[in-house]
Coordinates of C-alpha atoms and ligand atoms in Angstrom, one line a residue:
M28 CA 9.2 103.9 90.5
P29 CA 11.7 104.6 93.2
A30 CA 14.3 101.8 93.9
F31 CA 12.7 101.3 97.4
A32 CA 9.2 102.2 98.5
D33 CA 9.0 104.7 101.5
P34 CA 8.3 102.4 104.5
A35 CA 6.5 105.4 106.1
D36 CA 4.0 105.6 103.2
P37 CA 0.6 105.0 104.8
R38 CA -0.7 103.0 101.9
L39 CA 2.2 100.6 102.2
Q40 CA 1.7 100.4 106.0
T41 CA -1.9 99.6 105.6
I42 CA -1.1 96.8 103.2
E43 CA 1.7 95.5 105.4
A44 CA -0.7 95.3 108.3
K45 CA -3.2 93.4 106.2
V46 CA -0.6 90.9 105.1
H47 CA 0.6 90.3 108.7
A48 CA -3.0 89.8 109.8
G49 CA -3.8 87.5 106.8
E50 CA -6.4 89.9 105.5
R51 CA -7.6 90.2 101.9
L52 CA -6.1 92.9 99.7
S53 CA -8.3 95.1 97.7
F54 CA -8.1 96.1 94.0
E55 CA -6.6 99.5 95.1
D56 CA -4.0 97.7 97.2
G57 CA -3.1 95.5 94.3
L58 CA -2.8 98.5 91.9
F59 CA -0.5 100.3 94.4
L60 CA 1.7 97.2 94.8
D61 CA 2.0 96.7 91.1
E62 CA 2.6 100.3 90.2
S63 CA 4.5 101.8 93.1
V64 CA 6.2 99.2 95.3
D65 CA 9.7 97.9 94.7
V66 CA 10.5 94.3 94.0
L67 CA 12.2 93.6 97.3
T68 CA 9.4 94.9 99.4
L69 CA 6.9 92.9 97.3
G70 CA 9.1 89.9 97.7
R71 CA 9.4 90.3 101.5
L72 CA 5.6 90.5 101.9
A73 CA 4.9 87.6 99.5
N74 CA 7.6 85.4 101.1
E75 CA 5.8 86.0 104.5
V76 CA 2.6 84.6 103.0
R77 CA 4.4 81.8 101.2
E78 CA 6.3 80.7 104.4
R79 CA 3.2 81.0 106.5
R80 CA 1.6 78.4 104.3
W81 CA 4.5 76.1 103.2
G82 CA 7.5 76.8 105.4
D83 CA 10.5 75.8 103.5
V84 CA 8.8 73.2 101.3
A85 CA 9.2 73.6 97.5
F86 CA 7.3 71.3 95.3
Y87 CA 8.2 69.7 91.9
N88 CA 6.9 66.9 89.8
T89 CA 8.1 64.5 87.2
N90 CA 6.2 65.0 84.0
L91 CA 6.0 65.0 80.2
H92 CA 4.5 67.8 78.1
L93 CA 2.7 66.5 75.0
N94 CA 1.4 69.0 72.5
P95 CA -0.5 66.7 70.1
T96 CA -1.0 69.2 67.3
N97 CA 0.1 72.8 66.5
V98 CA -2.6 73.2 63.8
C99 CA -5.0 75.9 65.2
I100 CA -8.0 77.7 63.9
Y101 CA -7.2 80.7 66.1
R102 CA -4.4 83.3 65.5
C103 CA -3.5 84.6 68.9
K104 CA -1.0 87.4 68.4
F105 CA 1.3 86.2 71.1
C106 CA 1.5 82.7 69.8
A107 CA 4.5 81.3 67.9
F108 CA 3.4 77.7 68.3
R109 CA 0.3 77.6 66.0
A110 CA 0.4 76.7 62.3
D111 CA -2.0 76.4 59.4
L112 CA -2.6 72.9 58.1
R113 CA -0.6 73.5 54.9
D114 CA 2.4 75.1 56.7
E115 CA 5.6 73.2 56.5
R116 CA 5.9 73.2 60.3
A117 CA 2.4 71.9 60.9
Y118 CA 2.3 68.6 62.7
T119 CA -0.2 66.2 64.3
V120 CA 1.1 63.3 66.4
D121 CA -0.2 59.8 65.7
E122 CA -0.9 57.0 68.2
K123 CA 2.7 55.6 67.8
I124 CA 4.3 58.9 68.7
I125 CA 2.0 59.3 71.7
H126 CA 2.9 55.7 72.8
D127 CA 6.7 56.2 72.3
R128 CA 6.8 59.5 74.1
V129 CA 4.7 58.4 77.1
A130 CA 6.5 55.1 77.3
E131 CA 9.8 56.9 77.5
A132 CA 8.4 59.3 80.2
Q133 CA 7.0 56.3 82.1
R134 CA 10.3 54.5 82.0
K135 CA 11.9 57.7 83.5
G136 CA 9.4 57.6 86.4
A137 CA 6.9 60.4 85.2
T138 CA 3.7 60.7 87.3
E139 CA 1.9 63.2 85.0
I140 CA 1.3 63.8 81.3
H141 CA 0.4 67.5 80.5
V142 CA -1.5 67.7 77.2
V143 CA -2.4 71.0 75.4
G144 CA -2.3 71.9 71.7
G145 CA -3.9 73.8 68.9
L146 CA -7.5 73.5 67.8
H147 CA -7.3 71.4 64.7
H148 CA -10.4 72.1 62.5
K149 CA -10.2 68.7 60.8
K150 CA -10.2 66.7 64.0
K151 CA -13.5 65.7 65.6
F152 CA -14.1 65.6 69.3
D153 CA -13.4 61.8 69.3
W154 CA -9.8 62.4 68.3
Y155 CA -9.2 64.6 71.3
V156 CA -10.9 62.0 73.5
D157 CA -8.8 59.2 72.0
V158 CA -5.5 61.1 72.8
I159 CA -6.5 60.8 76.5
R160 CA -7.8 57.2 76.1
T161 CA -4.6 56.0 74.4
I162 CA -2.5 57.2 77.3
H163 CA -4.9 56.1 80.0
D164 CA -5.6 52.6 78.7
A165 CA -1.8 51.8 78.5
W166 CA -0.7 53.6 81.7
P167 CA -3.7 54.0 84.1
E168 CA -1.4 55.1 86.9
L169 CA -0.4 58.3 85.1
H170 CA -2.3 61.5 85.8
I171 CA -3.5 63.2 82.6
K172 CA -3.9 66.9 82.9
A173 CA -5.3 68.0 79.6
W174 CA -7.0 70.5 77.4
T175 CA -7.4 74.2 78.4
P176 CA -10.9 75.8 78.6
V177 CA -10.3 77.2 75.1
E178 CA -10.2 73.6 73.9
I179 CA -13.1 72.4 76.0
H180 CA -15.2 75.4 74.8
W181 CA -14.3 74.4 71.2
F182 CA -15.4 70.7 71.9
A183 CA -18.7 72.0 73.2
H184 CA -19.1 74.2 70.1
M185 CA -18.2 71.3 67.8
T186 CA -20.5 68.7 69.4
K187 CA -23.3 71.2 70.4
K188 CA -23.2 69.5 73.8
P189 CA -23.0 71.1 77.3
Y190 CA -19.7 71.2 79.2
E191 CA -21.1 68.6 81.6
W192 CA -21.4 66.0 78.8
I193 CA -17.9 66.9 77.4
F194 CA -16.4 66.3 80.9
E195 CA -18.3 63.0 81.3
Q196 CA -16.7 61.7 78.0
L197 CA -13.2 63.0 78.9
I198 CA -13.3 61.7 82.5
D199 CA -14.5 58.3 81.2
A200 CA -11.4 58.3 78.8
G201 CA -9.0 59.1 81.7
L202 CA -8.9 62.9 82.2
G203 CA -7.6 63.7 85.7
S204 CA -7.5 67.5 85.8
L205 CA -7.3 70.7 83.7
P206 CA -4.3 72.9 83.0
G207 CA -4.5 76.6 83.4
G208 CA -3.9 77.9 79.9
G209 CA -6.1 80.1 77.7
A210 CA -6.6 82.7 80.4
E211 CA -4.3 85.3 79.0
I212 CA -5.8 88.6 80.3
F213 CA -9.5 88.6 81.1
D214 CA -10.2 92.2 80.3
P215 CA -12.2 92.3 77.0
E216 CA -10.3 95.2 75.5
V217 CA -7.0 93.5 76.0
R218 CA -8.4 90.2 74.8
S219 CA -9.7 91.7 71.6
Q220 CA -6.2 93.0 70.9
I221 CA -4.3 89.8 71.5
C222 CA -6.7 86.8 71.0
E223 CA -10.0 87.9 69.5
H224 CA -12.5 85.2 68.6
K225 CA -11.3 82.5 71.1
A226 CA -13.2 81.7 74.3
D227 CA -13.8 84.9 76.2
S228 CA -13.4 85.4 80.0
K229 CA -17.0 84.3 80.8
Q230 CA -16.6 81.1 78.7
W231 CA -13.2 80.4 80.4
F232 CA -14.7 80.7 83.8
D233 CA -17.8 78.7 82.8
V234 CA -15.6 75.8 81.8
H235 CA -13.7 75.9 85.1
D236 CA -17.0 76.2 87.0
A237 CA -18.3 73.0 85.2
A238 CA -14.9 71.2 85.7
H239 CA -15.0 72.0 89.5
R240 CA -18.6 70.8 89.7
A241 CA -17.6 67.6 87.9
G242 CA -15.1 67.0 90.7
L243 CA -12.0 68.0 88.6
R244 CA -9.2 70.2 90.0
S245 CA -7.7 72.8 87.6
N246 CA -5.0 75.5 87.4
A247 CA -5.1 79.1 86.3
T248 CA -2.6 81.3 84.4
M249 CA -2.1 84.9 83.4
L250 CA 0.0 86.0 80.4
Y251 CA 1.8 89.2 81.2
G252 CA 4.3 91.5 79.6
H253 CA 2.5 92.4 76.3
V254 CA -0.1 95.2 75.9
E255 CA -1.8 94.9 79.3
Q256 CA -1.4 97.4 82.1
A257 CA -1.3 97.1 85.9
K258 CA -5.1 97.5 86.2
H259 CA -5.7 94.6 83.9
R260 CA -3.3 92.3 85.8
V261 CA -4.9 93.2 89.2
D262 CA -8.4 92.8 87.7
H263 CA -7.4 89.4 86.3
L264 CA -6.2 88.2 89.7
I265 CA -9.3 89.4 91.5
R266 CA -11.6 87.6 89.0
L267 CA -9.7 84.4 89.7
R268 CA -10.0 84.9 93.5
D269 CA -13.7 85.5 93.1
Q270 CA -14.2 82.2 91.2
Q271 CA -12.1 80.4 93.8
D272 CA -14.4 81.7 96.5
K273 CA -17.3 80.1 94.6
T274 CA -16.0 76.7 93.7
G275 CA -12.6 76.2 95.4
G276 CA -11.3 73.9 92.6
F277 CA -8.2 75.8 91.6
Q278 CA -4.9 74.3 92.8
T279 CA -2.1 76.4 91.3
F280 CA -1.7 79.8 89.7
I281 CA 1.1 80.2 87.1
P282 CA 2.1 83.7 85.9
L283 CA 3.3 83.2 82.3
A284 CA 5.9 85.7 80.9
F285 CA 5.3 86.6 77.3
H286 CA 7.9 85.3 74.9
P287 CA 7.8 87.6 71.8
E288 CA 10.1 85.8 69.3
N289 CA 8.3 84.6 66.1
T290 CA 5.0 86.2 67.2
K291 CA 3.0 89.1 65.8
L292 CA 4.0 91.1 68.9
D293 CA 7.8 90.6 68.4
H294 CA 8.3 94.4 68.7
I295 CA 7.6 94.1 72.4
P296 CA 10.6 93.3 74.6
K297 CA 10.5 90.2 76.7
P298 CA 9.6 90.9 80.4
S299 CA 12.8 91.4 82.6
G300 CA 13.7 89.1 85.5
M301 CA 12.6 92.0 87.8
T302 CA 9.1 92.0 86.2
D303 CA 8.9 88.2 86.5
L304 CA 9.7 88.3 90.2
R305 CA 7.2 91.1 90.7
M306 CA 4.4 89.1 89.1
I307 CA 5.2 86.0 91.2
A308 CA 5.0 88.2 94.4
L309 CA 1.9 90.1 93.3
S310 CA 0.1 86.9 92.6
R311 CA 1.0 85.4 96.0
L312 CA -0.3 88.5 97.7
M313 CA -3.5 88.9 95.8
L314 CA -4.5 85.2 95.5
D315 CA -5.1 84.5 99.2
N316 CA -7.3 81.5 98.4
F317 CA -4.9 79.7 96.1
D318 CA -2.7 77.1 97.8
H319 CA 0.1 77.2 95.2
I320 CA 2.0 79.7 93.0
K321 CA 4.1 78.0 90.4
A322 CA 7.4 79.4 89.0
Y323 CA 7.4 77.7 85.6
W324 CA 11.1 77.4 85.0
I325 CA 10.7 76.5 81.3
M326 CA 9.6 80.1 80.7
L327 CA 11.3 82.0 83.5
G328 CA 14.6 80.3 83.1
E329 CA 16.2 78.3 85.9
K330 CA 17.8 81.2 87.6
T331 CA 14.7 83.4 87.9
A332 CA 12.6 80.4 88.8
Q333 CA 15.0 79.5 91.6
T334 CA 15.0 83.1 92.9
A335 CA 11.1 83.1 92.7
L336 CA 11.2 80.5 95.6
A337 CA 12.0 83.5 97.8
F338 CA 9.4 85.8 96.2
G339 CA 6.2 83.8 96.8
A340 CA 6.5 80.7 94.7
D341 CA 6.3 77.3 96.3
D342 CA 6.4 75.1 93.1
L343 CA 8.9 74.8 90.2
D344 CA 6.7 72.5 88.1
G345 CA 8.6 69.6 86.7
T346 CA 11.1 67.7 84.6
V347 CA 9.0 68.8 81.5
V348 CA 10.3 66.9 78.5
H349 CA 9.3 67.9 74.9
E350 CA 7.9 71.4 75.6
E351 CA 7.1 73.2 72.3
I352 CA 4.9 76.3 73.0
Y353 CA 7.7 78.4 74.6
H354 CA 10.6 77.1 72.7
D355 CA 8.8 78.1 69.4
A356 CA 8.6 81.6 70.9
G357 CA 12.3 81.8 71.7
A358 CA 12.7 80.2 75.1
T359 CA 16.4 79.3 75.5
T360 CA 15.8 77.0 78.6
P361 CA 16.6 73.3 78.2
E362 CA 13.7 71.1 77.1
G363 CA 13.9 69.2 80.4
L364 CA 15.7 69.1 83.8
T365 CA 16.6 66.0 85.7
V366 CA 15.3 65.4 89.2
E367 CA 18.9 66.0 90.5
Q368 CA 19.0 69.4 88.8
L369 CA 15.6 70.4 90.3
H370 CA 16.8 69.2 93.8
R371 CA 19.9 71.4 93.4
L372 CA 18.0 74.5 92.3
I373 CA 15.6 74.1 95.3
R374 CA 18.2 73.2 97.9
E375 CA 20.5 76.1 96.9
A376 CA 17.5 78.4 97.4
G377 CA 17.3 77.2 101.0
R378 CA 14.2 75.1 100.4
E379 CA 13.3 71.5 100.9
P380 CA 12.3 69.6 97.7
V381 CA 9.1 67.6 97.9
E382 CA 8.0 65.6 94.9
R383 CA 4.3 65.9 94.4
D384 CA 1.8 64.3 92.0
T385 CA -0.6 66.5 90.1
L386 CA -3.0 66.7 93.0
Y387 CA -0.2 67.7 95.4
R388 CA 0.1 64.3 97.1
R389 CA 3.5 63.2 98.1
V390 CA 5.2 60.9 95.6
L391 CA 7.0 58.0 97.4
R392 CA 9.8 56.4 95.4
D393 CA 11.4 53.0 95.8
E394 CA 15.0 53.8 97.0
A395 CA 16.5 50.9 95.1
E396 CA 14.6 51.6 91.9
P397 CA 13.5 55.3 91.9
V398 CA 11.4 55.0 88.6
K399 CA 9.0 53.0 90.7
W400 CA 6.6 55.1 92.8
R401 CA 3.4 55.2 94.7
V402 CA 1.2 58.1 95.8
G403 CA 1.3 59.1 99.5
E404 CA -0.7 61.5 101.6
P405 CA -1.6 65.1 100.4
V406 CA 0.9 67.5 101.7
A407 CA -1.1 69.8 104.0
P408 CA -0.3 73.5 104.3
L409 CA 0.8 74.8 107.7
T410 CA -2.1 77.3 107.4
A411 CA -5.1 76.9 105.2
A412 CA -5.8 79.1 102.2
Ligands
V47_26 O1 -2.7 79.6 77.0 C1 1.3 80.8 74.3 C2 0.7 80.7 76.8 C3 -0.5 78.8 77.5 C4 3.1 82.1 74.5 O2 -1.5 74.2 84.2 C5 2.6 81.8 75.8 O3 0.4 73.5 85.1 C6 4.3 83.1 76.6 O4 -1.5 76.1 79.7 N1 4.8 83.5 75.4 C7 -0.4 77.3 77.4 N2 3.2 82.4 76.8 C8 0.5 76.7 78.5 C9 -0.3 76.3 79.7 C10 0.5 75.9 80.9 C11 1.9 76.0 81.0 C12 2.5 75.6 82.2 C13 1.9 75.0 83.2 C14 0.5 74.9 83.1 C15 -0.3 74.2 84.2 C16 -0.2 75.3 82.0 O5 0.8 79.3 77.0 C17 -1.4 79.6 76.5 C18 -0.8 80.9 76.6 O6 -1.2 81.7 77.7 N3 1.5 81.1 75.6 N4 2.3 81.4 73.6 C19 4.2 83.0 74.3 N5 4.7 83.3 73.1
SF4_27 FE1 -4.1 78.5 69.0 FE2 -3.6 78.3 71.6 FE3 -1.8 79.5 70.0 FE4 -4.1 80.7 70.5 S1 -2.5 80.2 72.0 S2 -3.2 80.4 68.5 S3 -5.5 79.0 70.8 S4 -2.5 77.3 69.9

C-alpha cells in the first residue's frame, strides 16, 4: 500500500463524496478503504463522521470488570484466559470475592459492573443468575452489563429454554445490558479456524435480536489481527450494520486487537498501532447506524487509544479495574486508570471528557463528594445515526 492514497483516484473520490453527503458505504467501498487507503486519509474521513455526530465530546465511564471464572468448555485458539478445571490457574470467584470487589468499586464511585467469563461446565444456570443477583441486591443503582451471546447461548443449551426465558430470569435478577464479546469474525471459515464449536454467527445474532426485543441494549465487537483478511472484516461490519437496521439495539462497537501471548496463535505478531487506528477508522466509516465507536484503552494501550479519538472513536471506556482477559494474553497496560488520568488523555487529544453511564446518560457527580453520583439526561448526538 502506498504511504498516501492518490487523491485523484476515482474510487477514493466517490467514497469521499459519500462520506461528505452522509451516504452509506458499500462492501466494495469498505474493501477498497481497508486494502488500499492510507491511515491518515482513513482517519480524516472517519473524524469527519465522528465530529459530525459528537463534536469534541469524548465519553468515558467508571467501571469494574469482573471475570467470575476462567474455567471454560471451549478452546478458542486466540484465548489465553481460559483454563481446564484441574489447571493450577483455574479459578472461580465466590460470593465474598464478588462482594469485596464490587464494594471497593462502589466506594470509588463506579456506575457499571462489566461481567464476562468462561463457560464452566460444572455450574448450572442458577449460578450465573446468582452472580447478577448478588451484585444487584446489594447495589441496585449499579448497572450490570453481563454475559456475552456465547454465554447466553450456553445457558439456553443447558436449560433447553428459549432466549426469551433466559432474559426474563436475568433481567429479574438485575441484568441491565449485554457486552459485545464473542463476535470474533463472523465468517464461518475463519470461525472454524479460531473458535470452532462455540456459538456461530447466526446464534450470536439471534441472541442480540432476542435481547433487543426484550428491551436490552447491547454492544458489538470484532477481533482483528489474526487469520482474517480484509474481506472478512468488511463482511463482519456489514452484518452488524444489517442487524442494527433491523433492531437498533446496539450502542457501541469495539474493535478488539488480537493479543497473541500465551495463546495457540502466538506465532502471529500483535497488530501494530497503525492497524489499530485503521480498524477504528474503518469501523466508524462502515457502521453509519452505530452511535459510538469505543477505543478500549486496556487493549490498545493509552497512547493509541488517545490517538484514536482523532481517528473516529468517541469513547475510551472506563477506569476498568481487575481486567484479566487481555492481561493473560500479554497486555502491558495498567489494570486500571483513574478518572484524572482519563481526563488528561482526553483533554490532551483536544476533546471534552463527558462521564456517561452504560446507557450513555450523563453522570452527575457531587462536587464535594465525587463518589456520589446520579444519572442525568442522555447525551444526544449532534446528528442522528
Ligand atoms: O469475546 C479474548 C476477546 C472478548 C483475546 O461490550 C481477546 O463494552 C484479544 O466482550 N486478544 C471479551 N481479544 C471481551 C468483551 C469486551 C471487552 C471490552 C468492552 C466490551 C463492551 C466487551 O475478548 C472475547 C474475545 O473476542 N478476546 N482473548 C486475546 N487474546
Ligand atoms: Fe472460553 Fe471465551 Fe476464551 Fe473462548 S474466548 S475459550 S469462550 S473464555
